[in-house]
mmCIF file of C-alpha atoms in Angstrom:
data_model
loop_
_atom_site.group_PDB
_atom_site.id
_atom_site.type_symbol
_atom_site.label_atom_id
_atom_site.label_comp_id
_atom_site.label_asym_id
_atom_site.label_seq_id
_atom_site.Cartn_x
_atom_site.Cartn_y
_atom_site.Cartn_z
ATOM 1 C CA MET A 27 -29.345 -8.817 -34.120
ATOM 2 C CA THR A 28 -30.247 -5.155 -33.673
ATOM 3 C CA PHE A 29 -28.864 -2.835 -31.044
ATOM 4 C CA THR A 30 -28.240 0.846 -30.530
ATOM 5 C CA LEU A 31 -25.134 2.150 -28.814
ATOM 6 C CA THR A 32 -25.466 5.492 -27.057
ATOM 7 C CA PRO A 33 -22.919 7.916 -25.594
ATOM 8 C CA ASN A 34 -21.996 7.756 -21.911
ATOM 9 C CA ASN A 35 -22.265 3.974 -21.845
ATOM 10 C CA VAL A 36 -19.689 1.200 -21.683
ATOM 11 C CA TYR A 37 -20.882 -1.927 -23.486
ATOM 12 C CA ALA A 38 -19.398 -5.341 -22.809
ATOM 13 C CA LEU A 39 -19.299 -7.445 -25.955
ATOM 14 C CA THR A 40 -19.290 -11.037 -24.720
ATOM 15 C CA GLY A 41 -19.424 -14.533 -26.139
ATOM 16 C CA PRO A 42 -17.213 -17.592 -26.496
ATOM 17 C CA SER A 43 -14.048 -17.614 -28.575
ATOM 18 C CA GLY A 44 -14.970 -17.534 -32.238
ATOM 19 C CA SER A 45 -18.351 -15.868 -31.652
ATOM 20 C CA GLY A 46 -17.329 -12.729 -33.553
ATOM 21 C CA LYS A 47 -16.352 -10.203 -30.878
ATOM 22 C CA SER A 48 -13.228 -9.002 -32.665
ATOM 23 C CA THR A 49 -15.010 -9.102 -36.026
ATOM 24 C CA LEU A 50 -17.817 -6.947 -34.651
ATOM 25 C CA LEU A 51 -15.271 -4.450 -33.282
ATOM 26 C CA SER A 52 -13.706 -4.315 -36.740
ATOM 27 C CA ILE A 53 -17.131 -3.755 -38.322
ATOM 28 C CA LEU A 54 -17.919 -0.999 -35.823
ATOM 29 C CA ALA A 55 -14.568 0.623 -36.659
ATOM 30 C CA GLY A 56 -15.418 0.508 -40.355
ATOM 31 C CA TRP A 57 -12.436 -1.711 -41.132
ATOM 32 C CA THR A 58 -14.582 -4.690 -42.160
ATOM 33 C CA GLU A 59 -17.819 -4.690 -44.110
ATOM 34 C CA PRO A 60 -20.604 -6.794 -42.612
ATOM 35 C CA THR A 61 -21.664 -9.802 -44.703
ATOM 36 C CA GLY A 62 -25.294 -8.977 -43.942
ATOM 37 C CA GLY A 63 -27.274 -6.178 -42.407
ATOM 38 C CA THR A 64 -26.209 -2.590 -41.938
ATOM 39 C CA VAL A 65 -24.269 -0.499 -39.473
ATOM 40 C CA ARG A 66 -25.157 3.144 -38.962
ATOM 41 C CA ARG A 67 -22.644 5.373 -37.238
ATOM 42 C CA ASP A 68 -24.835 8.390 -36.506
ATOM 43 C CA SER A 69 -22.809 11.203 -34.948
ATOM 44 C CA VAL A 70 -19.650 9.061 -34.905
ATOM 45 C CA ARG A 71 -16.908 11.111 -36.525
ATOM 46 C CA SER A 72 -13.877 9.684 -34.753
ATOM 47 C CA ILE A 73 -12.982 6.226 -33.512
ATOM 48 C CA ALA A 74 -10.126 5.068 -31.279
ATOM 49 C CA TRP A 75 -9.103 1.487 -30.582
ATOM 50 C CA VAL A 76 -7.301 0.114 -27.513
ATOM 51 C CA PHE A 77 -5.759 -3.188 -28.494
ATOM 52 C CA GLN A 78 -5.347 -6.257 -26.301
ATOM 53 C CA ASN A 79 -1.588 -5.870 -25.956
ATOM 54 C CA PRO A 80 -0.592 -2.351 -24.913
ATOM 55 C CA HIS A 81 2.239 -0.902 -26.964
ATOM 56 C CA GLY A 82 4.072 2.289 -26.175
ATOM 57 C CA VAL A 83 7.375 4.006 -26.685
ATOM 58 C CA ALA A 84 9.688 2.463 -24.078
ATOM 59 C CA GLY A 85 11.471 5.637 -22.957
ATOM 60 C CA ARG A 86 8.514 8.023 -23.110
ATOM 61 C CA THR A 87 6.600 8.715 -19.912
ATOM 62 C CA ALA A 88 3.010 7.815 -19.217
ATOM 63 C CA GLU A 89 2.235 11.536 -19.337
ATOM 64 C CA ASP A 90 3.879 11.790 -22.791
ATOM 65 C CA HIS A 91 1.654 9.008 -24.126
ATOM 66 C CA VAL A 92 -1.545 10.724 -22.982
ATOM 67 C CA ALA A 93 -0.400 14.232 -23.952
ATOM 68 C CA LEU A 94 0.304 13.220 -27.566
ATOM 69 C CA PRO A 95 -3.328 12.976 -28.778
ATOM 70 C CA LEU A 96 -4.113 16.188 -26.894
ATOM 71 C CA LEU A 97 -1.283 17.965 -28.703
ATOM 72 C CA ALA A 98 -2.476 16.450 -31.985
ATOM 73 C CA ARG A 99 -5.899 17.996 -31.313
ATOM 74 C CA GLY A 100 -4.192 21.406 -31.116
ATOM 75 C CA MET A 101 -3.928 21.853 -27.369
ATOM 76 C CA LEU A 102 -1.108 24.014 -26.051
ATOM 77 C CA HIS A 103 1.785 22.070 -24.505
ATOM 78 C CA ALA A 104 1.212 23.170 -20.888
ATOM 79 C CA ASP A 105 -2.528 22.526 -21.174
ATOM 80 C CA ALA A 106 -1.943 19.102 -22.731
ATOM 81 C CA ARG A 107 0.420 18.145 -19.908
ATOM 82 C CA ARG A 108 -2.076 19.298 -17.276
ATOM 83 C CA GLU A 109 -4.950 17.409 -18.890
ATOM 84 C CA ALA A 110 -2.789 14.320 -19.374
ATOM 85 C CA ARG A 111 -2.044 14.260 -15.644
ATOM 86 C CA GLN A 112 -5.775 14.617 -14.890
ATOM 87 C CA ARG A 113 -6.625 11.758 -17.229
ATOM 88 C CA LEU A 114 -3.917 9.581 -15.695
ATOM 89 C CA ALA A 115 -5.278 10.313 -12.207
ATOM 90 C CA ARG A 116 -8.748 9.347 -13.396
ATOM 91 C CA VAL A 117 -7.547 5.832 -14.246
ATOM 92 C CA GLY A 118 -5.447 5.522 -11.087
ATOM 93 C CA LEU A 119 -2.063 6.341 -12.617
ATOM 94 C CA ALA A 120 -1.174 9.695 -11.029
ATOM 95 C CA ALA A 121 1.761 8.087 -9.199
ATOM 96 C CA VAL A 122 3.361 6.826 -12.430
ATOM 97 C CA ALA A 123 2.796 9.886 -14.660
ATOM 98 C CA SER A 124 6.547 10.490 -14.970
ATOM 99 C CA ALA A 125 7.496 6.807 -15.265
ATOM 100 C CA PRO A 126 8.754 5.594 -18.639
ATOM 101 C CA PHE A 127 6.497 3.125 -20.437
ATOM 102 C CA HIS A 128 8.958 0.230 -20.035
ATOM 103 C CA GLN A 129 8.651 0.474 -16.225
ATOM 104 C CA LEU A 130 4.865 0.103 -16.156
ATOM 105 C CA SER A 131 3.183 -3.138 -15.148
ATOM 106 C CA GLY A 132 0.786 -4.804 -17.572
ATOM 107 C CA GLY A 133 -2.236 -3.365 -15.764
ATOM 108 C CA GLU A 134 -0.704 0.104 -15.657
ATOM 109 C CA ALA A 135 0.110 -0.054 -19.365
ATOM 110 C CA GLN A 136 -3.450 -1.121 -20.186
ATOM 111 C CA ARG A 137 -4.927 1.722 -18.104
ATOM 112 C CA LEU A 138 -2.501 4.099 -19.813
ATOM 113 C CA MET A 139 -3.851 2.999 -23.192
ATOM 114 C CA LEU A 140 -7.412 3.669 -21.983
ATOM 115 C CA ALA A 141 -6.412 7.165 -20.862
ATOM 116 C CA ARG A 142 -4.638 7.789 -24.173
ATOM 117 C CA GLY A 143 -7.616 6.481 -26.150
ATOM 118 C CA MET A 144 -9.969 8.807 -24.313
ATOM 119 C CA ALA A 145 -7.546 11.742 -24.725
ATOM 120 C CA ALA A 146 -8.119 11.447 -28.470
ATOM 121 C CA ALA A 147 -11.756 12.460 -27.713
ATOM 122 C CA PRO A 148 -13.292 9.763 -29.895
ATOM 123 C CA ASP A 149 -17.008 9.427 -30.393
ATOM 124 C CA LEU A 150 -16.494 5.648 -30.279
ATOM 125 C CA LEU A 151 -13.787 3.856 -28.269
ATOM 126 C CA LEU A 152 -13.241 0.170 -29.039
ATOM 127 C CA VAL A 153 -11.381 -1.889 -26.429
ATOM 128 C CA ASP A 154 -10.263 -5.449 -27.203
ATOM 129 C CA GLU A 155 -9.828 -7.846 -24.266
ATOM 130 C CA PRO A 156 -8.270 -5.318 -21.855
ATOM 131 C CA THR A 157 -7.820 -7.823 -19.010
ATOM 132 C CA ALA A 158 -6.924 -10.948 -20.994
ATOM 133 C CA GLN A 159 -3.318 -11.205 -19.821
ATOM 134 C CA LEU A 160 -3.567 -9.563 -16.412
ATOM 135 C CA ASP A 161 -3.637 -10.875 -12.866
ATOM 136 C CA THR A 162 -6.739 -10.305 -10.732
ATOM 137 C CA THR A 163 -5.441 -7.139 -9.050
ATOM 138 C CA SER A 164 -4.448 -5.547 -12.366
ATOM 139 C CA SER A 165 -7.720 -6.660 -13.971
ATOM 140 C CA ASP A 166 -9.695 -5.055 -11.170
ATOM 141 C CA ALA A 167 -7.785 -1.786 -11.657
ATOM 142 C CA VAL A 168 -8.509 -1.845 -15.415
ATOM 143 C CA ASN A 169 -12.174 -2.605 -14.765
ATOM 144 C CA GLN A 170 -12.393 0.292 -12.313
ATOM 145 C CA ALA A 171 -10.803 2.550 -14.936
ATOM 146 C CA LEU A 172 -13.336 1.409 -17.545
ATOM 147 C CA SER A 173 -16.206 2.262 -15.240
ATOM 148 C CA THR A 174 -14.903 5.836 -14.818
ATOM 149 C CA LEU A 175 -14.870 6.536 -18.555
ATOM 150 C CA ALA A 176 -18.598 6.349 -19.262
ATOM 151 C CA ASP A 177 -19.384 10.018 -18.686
ATOM 152 C CA ASP A 178 -17.279 11.722 -21.372
ATOM 153 C CA GLY A 179 -19.906 11.560 -24.134
ATOM 154 C CA THR A 180 -18.116 8.616 -25.730
ATOM 155 C CA ILE A 181 -19.588 5.264 -26.718
ATOM 156 C CA ILE A 182 -17.265 2.556 -25.372
ATOM 157 C CA VAL A 183 -17.430 -1.055 -26.569
ATOM 158 C CA VAL A 184 -15.283 -3.632 -24.757
ATOM 159 C CA ALA A 185 -14.801 -7.149 -26.142
ATOM 160 C CA THR A 186 -14.215 -9.443 -23.176
ATOM 161 C CA HIS A 187 -14.322 -12.980 -21.810
ATOM 162 C CA ASP A 188 -13.942 -11.701 -18.244
ATOM 163 C CA ALA A 189 -17.143 -11.671 -16.164
ATOM 164 C CA ARG A 190 -15.705 -8.954 -13.899
ATOM 165 C CA THR A 191 -15.013 -6.761 -16.919
ATOM 166 C CA ARG A 192 -18.540 -7.412 -18.184
ATOM 167 C CA ASP A 193 -19.908 -6.401 -14.791
ATOM 168 C CA ALA A 194 -17.857 -3.164 -14.807
ATOM 169 C CA CYS A 195 -19.675 -2.091 -17.975
ATOM 170 C CA THR A 196 -23.055 -0.351 -18.029
ATOM 171 C CA SER A 197 -24.598 -2.874 -20.495
ATOM 172 C CA ALA A 198 -23.747 -6.182 -22.133
ATOM 173 C CA ILE A 199 -24.247 -7.556 -25.625
ATOM 174 C CA ASP A 200 -23.926 -11.351 -25.566
ATOM 175 C CA LEU A 201 -23.078 -12.706 -29.015
ATOM 176 C CA ALA A 202 -23.744 -16.258 -27.822
ATOM 177 C CA ALA A 203 -27.397 -15.342 -27.335
ATOM 178 C CA HIS A 204 -27.802 -14.228 -30.961
#
């Protein structure tokens, strides 16, 4: 199988359980060596991963979670806070910016992780099953958030079983077909 991933696209990585979606994410991240073939990461200097189960610091606010990678990139505190709020608004979380992580719903926490992942300004963002444990309303909100992230110059790859998540992406790579 040969494919090229380009910036400003969100790729759905689909296929049945056991088809290698998570393994391919791990290979793309550079954590696992492929058993055959090659992977070239041209112009990919930084990689972020949003895992299936969102984890955060219970008492820290949503804004804190998104501001952290901005601060780590050297942004001034006030600027990081302002950008964090903008990123939260972009994924539909403006109303919960000051809410502590433990008060967020599953869908809110997953969208928060997407905003935090993008705040790290990665060249490649890997997202593993972002809607796997969510109800339809929360899944739809996550899918909408995914579709808003494609224009930041980042390559986004989303492993998913969810047809709605696949449809929210700009392209699909079906591992069952290969």
